Short mmCIF file of C-alpha atoms in Angstrom, two decimals:
data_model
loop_
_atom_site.label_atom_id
_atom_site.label_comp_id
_atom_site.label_asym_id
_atom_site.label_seq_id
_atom_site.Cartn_x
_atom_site.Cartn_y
_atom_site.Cartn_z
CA UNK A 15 23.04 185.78 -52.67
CA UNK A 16 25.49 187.73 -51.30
CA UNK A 17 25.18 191.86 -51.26
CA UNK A 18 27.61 192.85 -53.56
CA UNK A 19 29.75 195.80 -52.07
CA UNK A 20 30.00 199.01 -54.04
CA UNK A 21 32.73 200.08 -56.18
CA UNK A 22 34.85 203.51 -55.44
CA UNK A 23 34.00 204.92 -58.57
CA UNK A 24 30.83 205.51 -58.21
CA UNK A 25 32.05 208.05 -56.00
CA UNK A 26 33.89 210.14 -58.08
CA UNK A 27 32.83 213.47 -59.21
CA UNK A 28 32.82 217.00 -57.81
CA UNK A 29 30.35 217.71 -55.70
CA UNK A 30 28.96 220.94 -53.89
CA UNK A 31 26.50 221.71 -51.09
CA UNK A 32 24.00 224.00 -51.41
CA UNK A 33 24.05 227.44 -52.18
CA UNK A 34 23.56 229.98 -49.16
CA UNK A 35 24.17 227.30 -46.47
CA UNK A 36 26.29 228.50 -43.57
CA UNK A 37 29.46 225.92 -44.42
CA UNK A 38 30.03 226.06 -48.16
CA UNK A 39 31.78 222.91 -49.07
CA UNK A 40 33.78 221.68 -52.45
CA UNK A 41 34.61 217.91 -52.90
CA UNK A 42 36.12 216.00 -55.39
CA UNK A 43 36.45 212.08 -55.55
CA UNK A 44 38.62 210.39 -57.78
CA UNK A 45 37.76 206.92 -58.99
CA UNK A 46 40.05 205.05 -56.70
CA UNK A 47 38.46 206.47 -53.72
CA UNK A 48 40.83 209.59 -52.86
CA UNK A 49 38.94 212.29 -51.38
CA UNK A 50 39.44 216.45 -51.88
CA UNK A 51 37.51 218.93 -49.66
CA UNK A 52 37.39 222.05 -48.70
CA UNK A 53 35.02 223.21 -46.15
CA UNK A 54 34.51 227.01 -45.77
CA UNK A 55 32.94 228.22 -42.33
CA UNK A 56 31.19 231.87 -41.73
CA UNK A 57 32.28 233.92 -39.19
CA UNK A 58 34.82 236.01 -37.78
CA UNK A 59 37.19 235.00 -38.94
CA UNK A 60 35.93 232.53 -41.73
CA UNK A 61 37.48 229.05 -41.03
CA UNK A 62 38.57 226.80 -43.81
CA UNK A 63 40.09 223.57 -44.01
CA UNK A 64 41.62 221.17 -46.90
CA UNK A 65 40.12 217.37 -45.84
CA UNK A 66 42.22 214.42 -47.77
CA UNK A 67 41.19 211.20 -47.28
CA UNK A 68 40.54 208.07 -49.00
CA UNK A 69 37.77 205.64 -49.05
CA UNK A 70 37.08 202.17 -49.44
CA UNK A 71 34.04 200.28 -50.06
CA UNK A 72 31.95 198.47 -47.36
CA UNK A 73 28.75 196.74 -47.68
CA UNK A 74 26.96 199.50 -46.52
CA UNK A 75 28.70 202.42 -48.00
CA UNK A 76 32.49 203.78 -47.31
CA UNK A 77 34.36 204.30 -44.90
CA UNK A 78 37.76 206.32 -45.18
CA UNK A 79 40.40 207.84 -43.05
CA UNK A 80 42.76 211.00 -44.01
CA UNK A 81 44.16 214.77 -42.40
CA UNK A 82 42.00 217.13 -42.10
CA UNK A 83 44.32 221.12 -42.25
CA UNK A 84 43.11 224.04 -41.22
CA UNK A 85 44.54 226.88 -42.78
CA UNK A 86 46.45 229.71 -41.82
CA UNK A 87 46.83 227.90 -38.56
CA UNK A 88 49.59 225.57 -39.23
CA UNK A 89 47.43 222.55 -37.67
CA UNK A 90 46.13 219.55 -38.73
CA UNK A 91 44.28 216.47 -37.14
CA UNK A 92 43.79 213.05 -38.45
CA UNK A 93 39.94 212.38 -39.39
CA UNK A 94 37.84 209.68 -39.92
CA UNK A 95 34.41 209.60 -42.57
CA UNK A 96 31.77 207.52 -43.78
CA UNK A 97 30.07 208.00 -47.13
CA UNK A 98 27.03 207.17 -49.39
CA UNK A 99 26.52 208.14 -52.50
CA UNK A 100 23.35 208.12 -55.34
CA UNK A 101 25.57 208.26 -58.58
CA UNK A 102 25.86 210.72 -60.57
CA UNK A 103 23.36 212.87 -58.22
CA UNK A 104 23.87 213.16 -54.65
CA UNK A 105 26.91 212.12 -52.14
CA UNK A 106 26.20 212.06 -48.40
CA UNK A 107 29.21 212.27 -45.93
CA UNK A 108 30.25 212.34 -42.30
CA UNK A 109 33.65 213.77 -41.17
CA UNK A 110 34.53 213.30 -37.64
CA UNK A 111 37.57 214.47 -35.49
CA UNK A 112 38.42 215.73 -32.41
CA UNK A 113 35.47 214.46 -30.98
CA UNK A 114 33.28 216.40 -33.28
CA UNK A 115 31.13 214.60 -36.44
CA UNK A 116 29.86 217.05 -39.11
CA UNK A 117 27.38 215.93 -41.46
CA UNK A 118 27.17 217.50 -45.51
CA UNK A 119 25.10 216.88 -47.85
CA UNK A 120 26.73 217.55 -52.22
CA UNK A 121 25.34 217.72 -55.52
CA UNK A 122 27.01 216.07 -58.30
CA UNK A 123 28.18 218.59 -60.40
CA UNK A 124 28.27 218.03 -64.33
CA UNK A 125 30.83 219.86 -65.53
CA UNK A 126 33.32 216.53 -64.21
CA UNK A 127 32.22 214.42 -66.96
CA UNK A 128 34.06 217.49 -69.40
CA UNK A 129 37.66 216.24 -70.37
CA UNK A 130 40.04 219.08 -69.26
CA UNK A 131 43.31 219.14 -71.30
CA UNK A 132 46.63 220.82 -71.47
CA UNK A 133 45.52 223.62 -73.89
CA UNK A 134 42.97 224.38 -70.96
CA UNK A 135 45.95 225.17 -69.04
CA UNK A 136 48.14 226.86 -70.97
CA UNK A 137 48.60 230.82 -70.47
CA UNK A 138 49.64 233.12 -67.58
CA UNK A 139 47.98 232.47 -63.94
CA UNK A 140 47.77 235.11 -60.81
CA UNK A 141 47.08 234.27 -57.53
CA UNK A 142 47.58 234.87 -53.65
CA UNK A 143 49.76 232.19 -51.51
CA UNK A 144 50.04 233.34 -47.69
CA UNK A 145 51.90 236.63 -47.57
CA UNK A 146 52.70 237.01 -51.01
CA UNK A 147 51.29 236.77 -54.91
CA UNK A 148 52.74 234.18 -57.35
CA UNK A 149 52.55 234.48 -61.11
CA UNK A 150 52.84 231.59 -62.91
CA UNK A 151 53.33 230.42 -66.65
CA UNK A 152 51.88 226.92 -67.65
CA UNK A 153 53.11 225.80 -70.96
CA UNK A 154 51.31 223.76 -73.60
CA UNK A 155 53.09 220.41 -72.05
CA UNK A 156 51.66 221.62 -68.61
CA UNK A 157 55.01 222.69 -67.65
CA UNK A 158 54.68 225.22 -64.78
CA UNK A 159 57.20 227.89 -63.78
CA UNK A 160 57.02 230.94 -61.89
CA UNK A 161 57.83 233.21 -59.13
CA UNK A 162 56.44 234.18 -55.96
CA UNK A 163 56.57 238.41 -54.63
CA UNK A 164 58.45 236.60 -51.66
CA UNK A 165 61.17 235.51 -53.61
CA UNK A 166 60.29 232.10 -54.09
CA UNK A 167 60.70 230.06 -57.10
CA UNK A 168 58.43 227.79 -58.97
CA UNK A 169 58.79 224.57 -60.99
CA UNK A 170 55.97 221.97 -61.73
CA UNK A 171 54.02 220.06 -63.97
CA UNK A 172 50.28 219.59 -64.87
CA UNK A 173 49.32 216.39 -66.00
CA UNK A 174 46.37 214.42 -67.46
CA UNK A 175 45.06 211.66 -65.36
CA UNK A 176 43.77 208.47 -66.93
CA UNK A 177 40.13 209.35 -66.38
CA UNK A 178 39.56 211.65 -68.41
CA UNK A 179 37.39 214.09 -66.78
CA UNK A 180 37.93 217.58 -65.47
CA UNK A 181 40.49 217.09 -63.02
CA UNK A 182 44.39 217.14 -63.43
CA UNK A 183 46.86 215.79 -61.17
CA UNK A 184 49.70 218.75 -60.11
CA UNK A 185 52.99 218.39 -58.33
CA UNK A 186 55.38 221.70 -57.65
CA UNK A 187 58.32 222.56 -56.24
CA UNK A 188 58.41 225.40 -54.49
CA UNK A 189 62.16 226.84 -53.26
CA UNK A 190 62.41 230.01 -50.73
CA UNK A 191 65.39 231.18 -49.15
CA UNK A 192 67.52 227.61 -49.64
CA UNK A 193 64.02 225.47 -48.73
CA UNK A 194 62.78 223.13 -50.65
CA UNK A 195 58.92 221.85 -50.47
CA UNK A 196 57.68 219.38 -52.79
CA UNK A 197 53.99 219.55 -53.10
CA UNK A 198 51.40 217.65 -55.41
CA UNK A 199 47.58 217.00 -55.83
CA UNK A 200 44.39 217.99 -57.96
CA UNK A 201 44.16 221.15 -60.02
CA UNK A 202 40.60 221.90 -61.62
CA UNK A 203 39.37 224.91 -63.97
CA UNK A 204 36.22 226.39 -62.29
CA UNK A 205 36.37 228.70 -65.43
CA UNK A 206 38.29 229.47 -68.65
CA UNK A 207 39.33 232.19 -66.49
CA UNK A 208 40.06 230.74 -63.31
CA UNK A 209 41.86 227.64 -61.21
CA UNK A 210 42.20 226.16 -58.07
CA UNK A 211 44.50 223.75 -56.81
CA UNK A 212 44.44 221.68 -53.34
CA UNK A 213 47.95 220.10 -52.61
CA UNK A 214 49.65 218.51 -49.74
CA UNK A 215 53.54 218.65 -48.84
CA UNK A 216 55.70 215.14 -49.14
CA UNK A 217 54.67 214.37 -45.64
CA UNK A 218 51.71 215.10 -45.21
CA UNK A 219 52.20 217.95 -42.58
CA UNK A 220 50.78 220.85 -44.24
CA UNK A 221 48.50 221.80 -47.23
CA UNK A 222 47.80 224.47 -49.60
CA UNK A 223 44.90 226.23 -51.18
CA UNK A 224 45.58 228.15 -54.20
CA UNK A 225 43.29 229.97 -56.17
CA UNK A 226 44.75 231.02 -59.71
CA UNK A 227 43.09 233.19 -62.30
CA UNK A 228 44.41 234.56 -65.91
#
């Protein structure tokens, strides 16, 4: 009988490590695979990078390849990971580049299985992007529009993904100075209060981090 290879969803979820653990880590997994981190490091100064990748199944697990971006450093390094998961409770993954393998260890986190929708979005949303502060307004449609203390201008949308669950799929265009950037990716509400979106640019050479709250 042949071992029957696992399916991506049973990845999906968001998953944390730990509390009080030296790396804090975030993931979310979407049910065709795609792969959201962000890894926070202590020290001086605190290190932390977006990870996007995407995994398929093997017989033994996943394996999956993506970009790992460090921020505020402008760099970015194609990675390589492996994955095994207990549904529903526990996900085990390795993320190696640059020669170096780092090993975490998540809890599933319940509060995926809660279907977000646009009324969860709607309202008036603060946050801090690089050297500036953007204010946002996300309509009842998910519209998004907004400004930047920079001068840079906002346009976007917020939009249900097929799932159901707690995450949202996000694109925006952001335009400073006569430049253009089109970014998308996941947007989830950590509270009624607060946001945080992990995006990527068009080509993949940069990503952003932003934390919103109301």
């Amino acid at each position: 009988t042949p071992t029957p290879v696992p399916a991506t969803a049973a990845l999906q979820g968001i998953w944390q490590s730990p509390a009080g653990t030296a790396t804090n880590t975030s993931a979310i997994v979407l049910p065709d695979g795609q792969l959201w981190a962000v890894v926070v490091t202590a020290g001086t100064p605190v290190s932390t990078r977006v990870i996007k990748a995407r995994f398929a199944p093997e017989l033994a697990g996943f394996t999956g390849s993506g970009t790992s971006y460090t921020l505020g450093t402008n760099t970015s390094s194609s990675l390589t990971a492996t994955a095994s998961v207990i549904e529903k409770t526990s996900l085990a993954a390795t993320f190696s580049s640059n020669g170096q393998s780092d090993a975490y260890s998540l809890a599933y986190q319940s509060r995926y299985d809660t279907p977000v929708s646009l009324a969860d979005w709607q309202g008036s949303w603060n946050g801090t992007l690089g050297p500036g502060t953007v204010s946002w307004n996300i309509t009842a449609s998910g519209a998004i529009s907004g400004t930047r203390s920079t001068g840079c201008i906002y346009s976007g949308q917020v939009s249900l993904r097929q799932e159901q669950k707690a995450i949202a799929d996000v694109s925006v265009t952001e335009s400073c100075a006569g430049t253009v950037t089109q970014l998308a990716g996941i947007g989830t509400l950590v509270t009624g209060k607060a946001a945080t979106l992990a995006m990527t640019t068009a080509d993949g050479s940069a990503a952003v981090l932003l934390g919103l709250t109301r």
